[in-house]
Amino acid sequence: GYLRLDLLWNRPEQARLLLKDGWRFGSFGIETMHDRAGKTVGKGLGKERILDTLKMLKEEWGDQILIHAFFIAGLPYEPMSSLEETAAWLKETDLIHSVTWHYLEVANSNMPTMQFEKSSAMSKDNSKYGYTFIGQKDWVTNVGVTFSQSAEFIQRIHADKMNMPYSRYAD
């Protein structure tokens, strides 16, 4: 099931209850380990608390509940070096069992034909979040990361088979 890391950080006693209730797999939308990027997109837990919470879950669950994490490339304020650092950490850590990376999809709010009723806040007001568009789909963040760089990063991560196999923890 889908879980929220911030709620488990705030109420750590819930981790024991999830285990007792029979959970075996939890997915978390961590999105980023970069503090400013996280705060900008409403994921304000921050790297230190993310790590503390993951360590607490590892102590509580061991490998009885497997953790899947989602990350996003192309968030405002997050440089490529932060993405690379997170990817390297994910290869080494035993706190996360599997991971999925996505690149950020932002619609160009300057295009008059775009529909924005169900769009994200970033798509509704690109400049507020520091996105500049080159054409319809190609964007650049406020720290110079492009849509193309984000997409290439994701392709490389998947080509390196960075997604850790669940079977590594199977009994």
CSV table of C-alpha atoms in Angstrom, one decimal:
chain,number,residue,atom,x,y,z
A,1,GLY,CA,0.0,0.0,0.0
A,2,TYR,CA,0.9,3.7,-0.2
A,3,LEU,CA,2.2,5.2,3.0
A,4,ARG,CA,3.4,8.7,4.0
A,5,LEU,CA,6.8,9.0,5.5
A,6,ASP,CA,6.0,12.3,7.1
A,7,LEU,CA,3.1,10.7,9.0
A,8,LEU,CA,5.3,7.9,10.3
A,9,TRP,CA,7.9,10.4,11.3
A,10,ASN,CA,5.3,12.3,13.3
A,11,ARG,CA,3.6,9.1,14.7
A,12,PRO,CA,6.3,6.4,14.9
A,13,GLU,CA,4.1,4.1,16.9
A,14,GLN,CA,2.1,3.5,13.8
A,15,ALA,CA,5.0,1.5,12.3
A,16,ARG,CA,4.4,-1.3,14.9
A,17,LEU,CA,0.7,-1.3,14.1
A,18,LEU,CA,1.3,-1.6,10.4
A,19,LEU,CA,3.5,-4.7,11.0
A,20,LYS,CA,1.0,-6.1,13.4
A,21,ASP,CA,-1.8,-5.6,10.8
A,22,GLY,CA,0.0,-7.7,8.3
A,23,TRP,CA,1.6,-5.1,5.9
A,24,ARG,CA,4.3,-6.6,3.8
A,25,PHE,CA,5.1,-3.8,1.3
A,26,GLY,CA,4.9,0.0,1.6
A,27,SER,CA,5.4,2.6,-1.1
A,28,PHE,CA,6.5,6.1,-0.2
A,29,GLY,CA,6.5,9.2,-2.4
A,30,ILE,CA,9.8,10.6,-1.1
A,31,GLU,CA,10.4,12.5,-4.4
A,32,THR,CA,13.6,14.2,-3.3
A,33,MET,CA,16.4,14.2,-0.7
A,34,HIS,CA,17.1,17.9,-1.5
A,35,ASP,CA,15.7,20.0,1.3
A,36,ARG,CA,14.8,23.2,-0.6
A,37,ALA,CA,13.3,21.2,-3.6
A,38,GLY,CA,11.2,19.2,-1.1
A,39,LYS,CA,9.9,22.2,0.7
A,40,THR,CA,9.0,23.9,-2.6
A,41,VAL,CA,6.8,21.0,-3.8
A,42,GLY,CA,5.2,20.3,-0.4
A,43,LYS,CA,7.6,17.5,0.7
A,44,GLY,CA,9.1,19.4,3.6
A,45,LEU,CA,10.2,16.5,5.8
A,46,GLY,CA,13.8,17.1,4.7
A,47,LYS,CA,16.7,14.8,4.2
A,48,GLU,CA,17.7,14.3,7.8
A,49,ARG,CA,14.1,13.4,8.9
A,50,ILE,CA,13.7,11.2,5.9
A,51,LEU,CA,16.8,9.2,6.8
A,52,ASP,CA,15.8,9.1,10.5
A,53,THR,CA,12.4,7.8,9.6
A,54,LEU,CA,13.8,5.2,7.3
A,55,LYS,CA,16.2,4.0,9.9
A,56,MET,CA,13.4,3.8,12.5
A,57,LEU,CA,11.4,1.7,10.0
A,58,LYS,CA,14.3,-0.6,9.4
A,59,GLU,CA,14.7,-1.1,13.2
A,60,GLU,CA,11.0,-1.7,13.6
A,61,TRP,CA,10.3,-3.8,10.5
A,62,GLY,CA,13.7,-5.3,9.5
A,63,ASP,CA,12.8,-6.8,6.1
A,64,GLN,CA,9.3,-7.9,7.1
A,65,ILE,CA,7.8,-4.8,5.4
A,66,LEU,CA,9.6,-4.0,2.2
A,67,ILE,CA,10.0,-0.3,1.3
A,68,HIS,CA,9.5,1.1,-2.2
A,69,ALA,CA,10.3,4.7,-2.9
A,70,PHE,CA,9.4,7.1,-5.7
A,71,PHE,CA,11.7,9.9,-6.7
A,72,ILE,CA,11.4,12.7,-9.2
A,73,ALA,CA,14.1,14.3,-11.4
A,74,GLY,CA,13.6,17.9,-12.4
A,75,LEU,CA,12.2,19.5,-9.3
A,76,PRO,CA,12.8,23.2,-8.7
A,77,TYR,CA,16.1,24.0,-6.9
A,78,GLU,CA,17.5,20.5,-7.2
A,79,PRO,CA,20.8,20.4,-9.2
A,80,MET,CA,21.9,17.3,-11.1
A,81,SER,CA,24.6,16.7,-8.4
A,82,SER,CA,21.8,16.1,-5.8
A,83,LEU,CA,20.1,13.6,-8.1
A,84,GLU,CA,23.4,11.8,-8.7
A,85,GLU,CA,24.1,11.8,-4.9
A,86,THR,CA,20.6,10.3,-4.2
A,87,ALA,CA,21.1,7.7,-6.9
A,88,ALA,CA,24.5,6.6,-5.5
A,89,TRP,CA,23.0,6.4,-2.0
A,90,LEU,CA,20.1,4.3,-3.2
A,91,LYS,CA,22.6,1.8,-4.7
A,92,GLU,CA,24.3,1.4,-1.3
A,93,THR,CA,21.5,1.6,1.3
A,94,ASP,CA,19.5,-1.2,2.8
A,95,LEU,CA,16.8,1.2,4.0
A,96,ILE,CA,14.9,1.1,0.7
A,97,HIS,CA,14.3,-2.2,-1.1
A,98,SER,CA,13.2,-0.9,-4.5
A,99,VAL,CA,12.9,2.5,-6.2
A,100,THR,CA,11.2,4.1,-9.2
A,101,TRP,CA,12.4,7.3,-10.7
A,102,HIS,CA,10.2,9.6,-12.8
A,103,TYR,CA,11.0,12.9,-14.5
A,104,LEU,CA,8.8,15.8,-13.7
A,105,GLU,CA,6.0,16.5,-16.2
A,106,VAL,CA,5.1,20.2,-16.2
A,107,ALA,CA,2.7,21.7,-18.7
A,108,ASN,CA,3.6,25.1,-20.2
A,109,SER,CA,1.2,27.6,-18.7
A,110,ASN,CA,2.0,30.1,-21.4
A,111,MET,CA,0.4,27.9,-24.1
A,112,PRO,CA,-3.2,29.2,-24.6
A,113,THR,CA,-4.5,25.8,-25.7
A,114,MET,CA,-3.5,23.9,-22.6
A,115,GLN,CA,-6.1,22.7,-20.1
A,116,PHE,CA,-5.2,23.4,-16.5
A,117,GLU,CA,-8.3,22.4,-14.4
A,118,LYS,CA,-6.6,19.2,-13.2
A,119,SER,CA,-3.0,20.3,-13.6
A,120,SER,CA,-0.4,20.6,-10.8
A,121,ALA,CA,0.3,24.0,-9.3
A,122,MET,CA,3.7,24.0,-11.2
A,123,SER,CA,1.8,23.6,-14.5
A,124,LYS,CA,-0.6,26.4,-13.6
A,125,ASP,CA,2.2,28.9,-12.8
A,126,ASN,CA,5.6,27.8,-14.2
A,127,SER,CA,7.4,31.0,-13.4
A,128,LYS,CA,6.5,30.9,-9.7
A,129,TYR,CA,8.3,27.6,-9.5
A,130,GLY,CA,11.3,28.7,-11.6
A,131,TYR,CA,10.5,26.9,-14.9
A,132,THR,CA,11.3,28.4,-18.2
A,133,PHE,CA,10.0,26.8,-21.4
A,134,ILE,CA,11.7,26.3,-24.7
A,135,GLY,CA,8.9,25.3,-26.9
A,136,GLN,CA,5.9,23.3,-25.7
A,137,LYS,CA,7.5,20.6,-23.6
A,138,ASP,CA,11.2,21.4,-23.0
A,139,TRP,CA,11.7,23.2,-19.7
A,140,VAL,CA,14.7,24.4,-17.7
A,141,THR,CA,14.6,24.7,-13.9
A,142,ASN,CA,15.8,27.6,-11.8
A,143,VAL,CA,19.1,25.8,-11.3
A,144,GLY,CA,19.6,24.9,-15.0
A,145,VAL,CA,18.4,21.3,-15.1
A,146,THR,CA,16.5,20.7,-18.4
A,147,PHE,CA,13.7,18.3,-19.2
A,148,SER,CA,16.2,16.5,-21.5
A,149,GLN,CA,18.7,16.1,-18.7
A,150,SER,CA,16.1,14.7,-16.4
A,151,ALA,CA,14.8,12.2,-19.0
A,152,GLU,CA,18.4,11.1,-19.8
A,153,PHE,CA,19.1,10.6,-16.1
A,154,ILE,CA,16.1,8.4,-15.7
A,155,GLN,CA,17.1,6.4,-18.8
A,156,ARG,CA,20.6,5.9,-17.4
A,157,ILE,CA,19.3,4.8,-14.0
A,158,HIS,CA,17.0,2.3,-15.6
A,159,ALA,CA,19.7,1.1,-18.0
A,160,ASP,CA,22.0,0.5,-15.0
A,161,LYS,CA,19.3,-1.7,-13.5
A,162,MET,CA,19.4,0.4,-10.4
A,163,ASN,CA,15.9,-0.7,-9.4
A,164,MET,CA,16.7,-3.3,-6.7
A,165,PRO,CA,15.0,-6.6,-7.1
A,166,TYR,CA,12.4,-7.5,-4.5
A,167,SER,CA,13.7,-11.1,-4.5
A,168,ARG,CA,16.8,-10.1,-2.7
A,169,TYR,CA,14.7,-10.1,0.5
A,170,ALA,CA,12.6,-13.2,-0.3
A,171,ASP,CA,12.8,-16.1,2.2
